[in-house]
Coordinates of C-alpha atoms and ligand atoms in Angstrom, one line a residue:
X143 CA -10.4 131.3 -18.4
X144 CA -9.8 127.4 -18.5
X145 CA -6.3 127.4 -17.7
X146 CA -7.3 128.5 -14.1
X147 CA -10.5 127.1 -13.7
X148 CA -10.4 124.0 -16.0
X149 CA -10.9 122.0 -12.6
X150 CA -14.4 123.2 -12.2
X151 CA -16.4 120.5 -13.7
X152 CA -14.2 117.8 -12.0
X153 CA -15.0 119.5 -8.6
X154 CA -18.8 119.8 -9.3
X155 CA -18.6 116.2 -10.3
X156 CA -17.5 115.3 -6.8
X157 CA -19.8 117.7 -5.0
X158 CA -22.5 119.2 -7.2
X159 CA -23.5 121.5 -3.9
X160 CA -20.2 123.5 -4.4
X161 CA -21.1 127.2 -4.9
X162 CA -19.2 129.0 -7.9
X163 CA -18.4 132.6 -7.1
X164 CA -17.7 134.7 -10.1
X165 CA -17.8 137.9 -12.2
X166 CA -20.6 138.8 -14.6
X167 CA -18.0 137.8 -17.6
X168 CA -17.5 134.5 -15.7
X169 CA -21.2 133.6 -15.7
X170 CA -21.1 133.1 -19.5
X171 CA -17.7 131.2 -19.5
X172 CA -19.0 128.9 -16.6
X173 CA -22.3 128.2 -18.4
X174 CA -20.5 127.0 -21.6
X175 CA -17.4 125.2 -19.9
X176 CA -19.8 123.6 -17.1
X177 CA -23.3 122.7 -18.3
X178 CA -25.8 121.4 -16.0
X179 CA -27.0 122.8 -12.7
X180 CA -24.9 124.6 -10.0
X181 CA -24.9 127.1 -7.5
X182 CA -23.7 130.5 -8.8
X183 CA -23.1 133.7 -7.2
X184 CA -22.1 136.7 -9.3
X185 CA -20.0 139.4 -7.6
X186 CA -19.0 142.9 -8.5
X187 CA -16.2 145.1 -7.5
X188 CA -16.5 146.2 -3.9
X189 CA -18.5 142.8 -2.9
X190 CA -17.2 140.8 -0.2
X191 CA -17.4 137.2 0.7
X192 CA -16.9 135.8 4.1
X193 CA -14.7 132.5 4.3
X194 CA -14.9 132.2 8.1
X195 CA -12.0 133.9 9.7
X196 CA -11.1 135.5 6.5
X197 CA -12.7 137.5 3.9
X198 CA -12.4 138.1 0.2
X199 CA -13.2 141.4 -1.7
X200 CA -13.5 141.5 -5.3
X201 CA -12.3 143.7 -8.0
X202 CA -13.6 143.4 -11.8
X203 CA -10.5 143.6 -13.9
X204 CA -12.0 143.0 -17.4
X205 CA -9.6 141.9 -20.4
X206 CA -6.6 141.6 -17.9
X207 CA -6.8 139.3 -19.7
X208 CA -10.2 138.1 -20.3
X209 CA -14.0 139.4 -20.0
X210 CA -14.1 137.3 -16.7
X211 CA -11.0 138.5 -15.1
X212 CA -11.6 139.5 -11.4
X213 CA -8.9 140.2 -8.7
X214 CA -9.7 138.6 -5.0
X215 CA -8.3 140.6 -2.2
X216 CA -8.1 139.2 1.4
X217 CA -7.7 142.1 3.8
X218 CA -6.7 140.0 6.8
X219 CA -3.6 138.6 5.1
X220 CA -3.1 141.4 2.6
X221 CA -3.0 139.2 -0.3
X222 CA -4.3 140.1 -3.7
X223 CA -5.1 137.2 -5.7
X224 CA -4.4 138.7 -9.2
X225 CA -5.5 136.0 -11.7
X226 CA -3.7 136.7 -15.2
X227 CA -2.2 139.9 -14.3
X228 CA 1.4 140.1 -12.9
X229 CA 2.1 136.3 -13.9
X230 CA 4.7 134.6 -16.1
X231 CA 4.6 131.4 -17.8
X232 CA 7.1 130.1 -15.4
X233 CA 7.2 126.7 -13.5
X234 CA 10.0 126.4 -11.0
X235 CA 10.3 124.3 -7.6
X236 CA 10.3 127.4 -5.8
X237 CA 7.0 129.5 -5.5
X238 CA 8.2 132.8 -4.6
X239 CA 9.7 135.4 -6.8
X240 CA 12.4 136.4 -4.5
X241 CA 13.5 132.7 -4.4
X242 CA 14.4 132.3 -8.1
X243 CA 17.0 133.7 -10.4
X244 CA 16.2 137.7 -10.9
X245 CA 17.0 137.7 -14.5
X246 CA 14.9 134.7 -15.3
X247 CA 12.2 136.1 -13.4
X248 CA 12.0 139.4 -15.2
X249 CA 12.9 137.7 -18.5
X250 CA 9.8 135.6 -18.1
X251 CA 7.5 138.3 -16.6
X252 CA 8.3 140.8 -19.5
X253 CA 7.8 137.6 -22.1
X254 CA 4.3 137.1 -20.7
X255 CA 3.4 140.8 -20.8
X256 CA 4.4 141.2 -24.4
X257 CA 2.7 137.9 -25.6
X258 CA -0.6 138.0 -23.4
X259 CA -1.0 141.6 -22.3
X260 CA 0.1 144.1 -24.8
X261 CA -3.2 144.1 -26.6
X262 CA -4.7 145.7 -23.4
X263 CA -2.0 148.4 -22.3
X264 CA -4.8 151.1 -22.0
X265 CA -7.0 149.0 -20.0
X266 CA -3.9 147.7 -17.6
X267 CA -3.4 151.4 -16.7
X268 CA -6.9 152.1 -16.1
X269 CA -7.4 149.1 -13.9
X270 CA -4.1 149.7 -12.0
X271 CA -5.2 153.2 -11.1
X272 CA -8.9 152.2 -10.4
X273 CA -7.3 149.6 -7.8
X274 CA -5.1 152.1 -6.2
X275 CA -7.9 154.3 -5.7
X276 CA -9.7 151.6 -3.6
X277 CA -7.1 151.5 -0.9
X278 CA -6.9 147.9 -0.6
X279 CA -2.9 147.6 0.4
X280 CA -1.3 144.4 -0.4
X281 CA 1.9 142.8 1.0
X282 CA 1.8 139.8 -1.4
X283 CA 0.4 139.4 -5.1
X284 CA -0.5 135.7 -6.0
X285 CA -1.2 135.6 -9.9
X286 CA -2.8 132.3 -11.1
X287 CA 0.4 131.2 -12.8
X288 CA 4.2 132.1 -12.2
X289 CA 5.9 133.1 -9.1
X290 CA 4.2 134.8 -6.1
X291 CA 5.5 138.5 -5.8
X292 CA 6.4 138.5 -1.6
X293 CA 9.1 141.2 -1.3
X294 CA 8.1 144.5 -2.7
X295 CA 5.2 143.3 -4.7
X296 CA 4.9 146.7 -6.0
X297 CA 7.8 146.5 -8.3
X298 CA 5.7 144.2 -11.0
X299 CA 2.8 146.7 -11.0
X300 CA 5.4 149.6 -11.5
X301 CA 6.7 147.5 -14.4
X302 CA 3.3 146.9 -15.7
X303 CA 2.7 150.8 -15.8
X304 CA 6.1 151.2 -17.6
X305 CA 5.5 148.2 -20.2
X306 CA 1.8 149.5 -20.8
X307 CA 3.1 153.1 -21.6
X308 CA 4.0 152.7 -25.1
X309 CA 7.8 154.2 -24.3
X310 CA 10.5 151.6 -25.7
X311 CA 14.4 151.5 -25.9
X312 CA 16.2 153.3 -28.8
X313 CA 17.1 150.0 -30.2
X314 CA 16.1 147.8 -33.4
X315 CA 14.7 144.2 -33.7
X316 CA 15.5 142.9 -37.2
X317 CA 13.9 139.8 -38.6
X318 CA 14.4 138.1 -41.7
X319 CA 14.3 135.0 -43.9
X320 CA 16.4 134.1 -46.9
X321 CA 16.8 131.1 -49.3
X322 CA 20.2 131.7 -50.6
X323 CA 21.4 134.2 -48.4
X324 CA 20.9 137.6 -50.4
X325 CA 18.7 139.0 -48.1
X326 CA 20.5 137.6 -45.3
X327 CA 23.5 139.7 -46.2
X328 CA 21.2 142.5 -46.8
X329 CA 20.1 142.1 -43.1
X330 CA 23.9 141.9 -41.7
X331 CA 24.6 145.1 -43.6
X332 CA 21.9 146.8 -42.2
X333 CA 22.9 145.9 -38.9
X334 CA 26.5 147.3 -39.3
X335 CA 24.7 150.5 -40.1
X336 CA 22.8 150.3 -37.0
X337 CA 25.7 149.4 -35.1
X338 CA 27.8 152.3 -36.7
X339 CA 25.4 154.6 -35.2
X340 CA 25.9 153.3 -31.8
X341 CA 22.5 151.7 -31.5
X342 CA 21.8 148.3 -30.2
X343 CA 19.9 145.8 -32.3
X344 CA 18.7 142.3 -32.2
X345 CA 18.9 140.2 -35.3
X346 CA 16.6 137.3 -35.8
X347 CA 16.7 134.5 -38.4
X348 CA 13.2 133.0 -38.9
X349 CA 14.7 129.7 -39.5
X350 CA 15.7 129.3 -35.8
X351 CA 13.9 132.1 -34.1
X352 CA 11.1 131.7 -31.5
X353 CA 8.1 133.9 -32.0
X354 CA 7.4 134.5 -28.6
X355 CA 11.0 135.7 -27.9
X356 CA 11.0 138.0 -30.8
X357 CA 7.6 139.6 -29.7
X358 CA 9.2 140.3 -26.3
X359 CA 12.2 142.2 -28.2
X360 CA 9.5 143.9 -30.1
X361 CA 7.8 145.3 -27.4
X362 CA 11.4 146.6 -25.8
X363 CA 12.6 148.0 -29.1
X364 CA 11.3 151.1 -30.8
X365 CA 12.3 150.1 -34.3
X366 CA 11.7 146.8 -36.3
X367 CA 12.9 145.9 -39.6
X368 CA 11.7 142.9 -41.5
X369 CA 13.2 141.5 -44.6
X370 CA 12.6 138.5 -47.2
X371 CA 13.2 137.9 -50.9
X372 CA 10.0 137.8 -53.1
X373 CA 8.4 134.7 -53.5
X374 CA 5.3 134.0 -55.9
X375 CA 4.7 137.7 -55.9
X376 CA 4.5 137.8 -52.1
X377 CA 6.5 137.7 -48.9
X378 CA 7.9 134.4 -47.6
X379 CA 5.4 132.7 -45.6
X380 CA 7.8 132.0 -42.7
X381 CA 7.3 135.8 -42.1
X382 CA 3.9 135.8 -41.8
X383 CA 3.4 134.5 -38.3
X384 CA 5.4 137.3 -37.0
X385 CA 3.5 139.9 -38.9
X386 CA 0.0 138.7 -38.0
X387 CA 1.3 138.2 -34.3
X388 CA 2.2 141.7 -34.2
X389 CA -1.1 142.5 -35.7
X390 CA -3.1 140.9 -33.0
X391 CA -0.7 142.3 -30.4
X392 CA -0.9 145.8 -31.4
X393 CA 2.3 147.1 -30.0
X394 CA 2.4 151.0 -29.5
X395 CA 4.4 153.7 -31.2
X396 CA 6.6 151.4 -33.2
X397 CA 8.3 152.5 -36.5
X398 CA 9.5 150.2 -39.1
X399 CA 10.8 149.6 -42.6
X400 CA 11.5 146.7 -44.9
X401 CA 13.9 145.1 -47.0
X402 CA 14.7 142.2 -49.5
X403 CA 15.9 140.9 -52.5
X404 CA 14.0 139.7 -55.8
X405 CA 14.3 137.9 -59.1
X406 CA 11.8 139.8 -61.4
X407 CA 8.7 141.2 -60.4
X408 CA 9.9 142.2 -56.8
X409 CA 6.6 142.7 -54.7
X410 CA 8.1 141.3 -51.3
X411 CA 9.1 144.5 -49.9
X412 CA 5.7 146.2 -50.8
X413 CA 4.0 143.5 -49.2
X414 CA 5.9 143.5 -46.0
X415 CA 5.5 147.2 -46.1
X416 CA 1.7 146.5 -46.2
X417 CA 1.8 144.0 -43.5
X418 CA 3.9 146.3 -41.1
X419 CA 1.1 148.9 -41.4
X420 CA -1.6 146.3 -40.6
X421 CA 0.6 145.6 -37.5
X422 CA 0.2 149.3 -36.6
X423 CA 4.1 149.8 -37.2
X424 CA 4.7 153.1 -38.9
X425 CA 6.7 152.8 -42.1
X426 CA 9.1 155.7 -41.6
X427 CA 11.4 155.2 -44.7
X428 CA 11.1 153.6 -48.3
X429 CA 12.0 149.9 -48.4
X430 CA 15.2 148.8 -50.1
X431 CA 15.1 145.7 -52.5
X432 CA 17.9 144.4 -54.6
X433 CA 18.1 142.1 -57.7
X434 CA 19.1 138.7 -56.9
X435 CA 22.4 139.2 -55.1
X436 CA 23.8 142.3 -53.2
X437 CA 26.9 143.4 -54.6
X438 CA 29.4 145.4 -52.5
X439 CA 27.8 148.8 -53.6
X440 CA 24.4 147.6 -52.7
X441 CA 25.8 146.2 -49.4
X442 CA 26.9 149.9 -48.8
X443 CA 23.4 151.1 -49.5
X444 CA 22.0 148.6 -47.0
X445 CA 24.3 149.9 -44.2
X446 CA 23.2 153.6 -45.1
X447 CA 19.7 152.2 -44.9
X448 CA 20.4 150.9 -41.4
X449 CA 22.3 154.2 -40.3
X450 CA 19.0 156.5 -41.5
X451 CA 16.8 153.8 -39.8
X452 CA 18.8 154.1 -36.4
X453 CA 18.6 157.9 -36.8
X454 CA 15.1 157.9 -37.0
X455 CA 14.7 155.4 -34.0
X456 CA 17.0 158.0 -32.0
X457 CA 15.0 161.2 -33.1
X458 CA 11.5 159.6 -32.4
X459 CA 12.7 158.3 -28.9
X460 CA 13.3 162.0 -27.9
Ligands
LIG781 C1 10.0 129.4 -55.5 C2 10.2 130.8 -55.8 C3 9.3 131.7 -56.3 C4 9.9 132.9 -56.5 N1 9.0 133.9 -56.9 C5 9.4 135.1 -57.4 C6 8.6 136.3 -57.6 O1 7.2 135.9 -57.8 N2 8.8 137.3 -58.1 C7 10.2 137.6 -58.0 O2 10.6 139.1 -58.1 N3 11.2 136.8 -57.5 C8 11.0 135.5 -57.2 N4 11.7 134.6 -56.9 C9 12.9 134.9 -56.9 C10 13.7 135.4 -55.7 O3 13.1 136.4 -55.1 C11 15.2 135.5 -55.7 O4 16.0 134.6 -56.0 C12 15.9 136.2 -54.6 O5 17.2 136.6 -54.9 C13 16.1 135.2 -53.4 O6 17.0 135.8 -52.3 P1 17.7 135.0 -51.1 O7 19.0 135.0 -51.7 O8 17.6 136.1 -50.1 O9 17.0 133.6 -51.0 C14 11.2 133.4 -56.3 C15 12.1 132.3 -56.2 C16 11.7 131.2 -55.7 C17 12.7 130.2 -55.2

């Protein structure tokens, strides 16, 4: 992947005799990114390469997170070079996980997992188990970006198994947009209902929310609610990036529902429900839609909607 091998063309320019060692998947990628002649060696799981004093062993980890992904293991140092797996999009003057703020580190690690690796949960579990069966013990994990795991590196592996499991907290993420605050008042009333059930929730307004932060919260939470008014017989376009991103990330075992105001035709809620289903979120209760501006009675219905949804979340979390 160019973010960890983008310098290969520059290296080849300086020294065309450099040997490139890569996986089978890497061959295709190298051929396209570095046209021209070069010395290529394809390796597979179990192969090793002598670097002189030290050796590297290879482990093919396809789709963690690209087809070419391959771990390299140095048995003399007990270091696992894990490329994309176990990384973060996190730059710091320190290089080691044990030297940075723990809250920041784990927030970045789960954000990276949620936004980059979620589509490959099944493959992650499979590859972690395959690696464990090799019996190549590591004392350090060096991903291609983010912090190096030095103290108890297994904790990030355990977290990957947990995040890949499809189990989630009994909590709810609510995302909405609104022009004249009718849908916003609905969203807040729904959250009061969730709160009345004693369930944690996070409310995001698309006008200020960050897509990647929202996806991280979606990974953690069992429930997902989405709302907006009907606009041109459809949803508000500002919701589309969230629903499309969820469709691509294919979160496991999520439940959801939709809400929103309308002026005349009122297709918005139905369109949101369709988008939820496409995003593999199971719609577990009928959406709620309100004409123009919610009155006190409507807001009570929204609170009840929130309470009902919180109950569904609790019961589906077991
Ligand atoms: C540009 C525009 C297009 C709209 N198109 C529709 C529509 O196709 N069907 C409909 O039922 N309401 C439509 N509406 C009405 C809104 O859904 C309605 O005003 C709603 O109450 C706004 O909700 P809000 O208070 O959350 O912003 C439209 C409103 C605007 C501004």
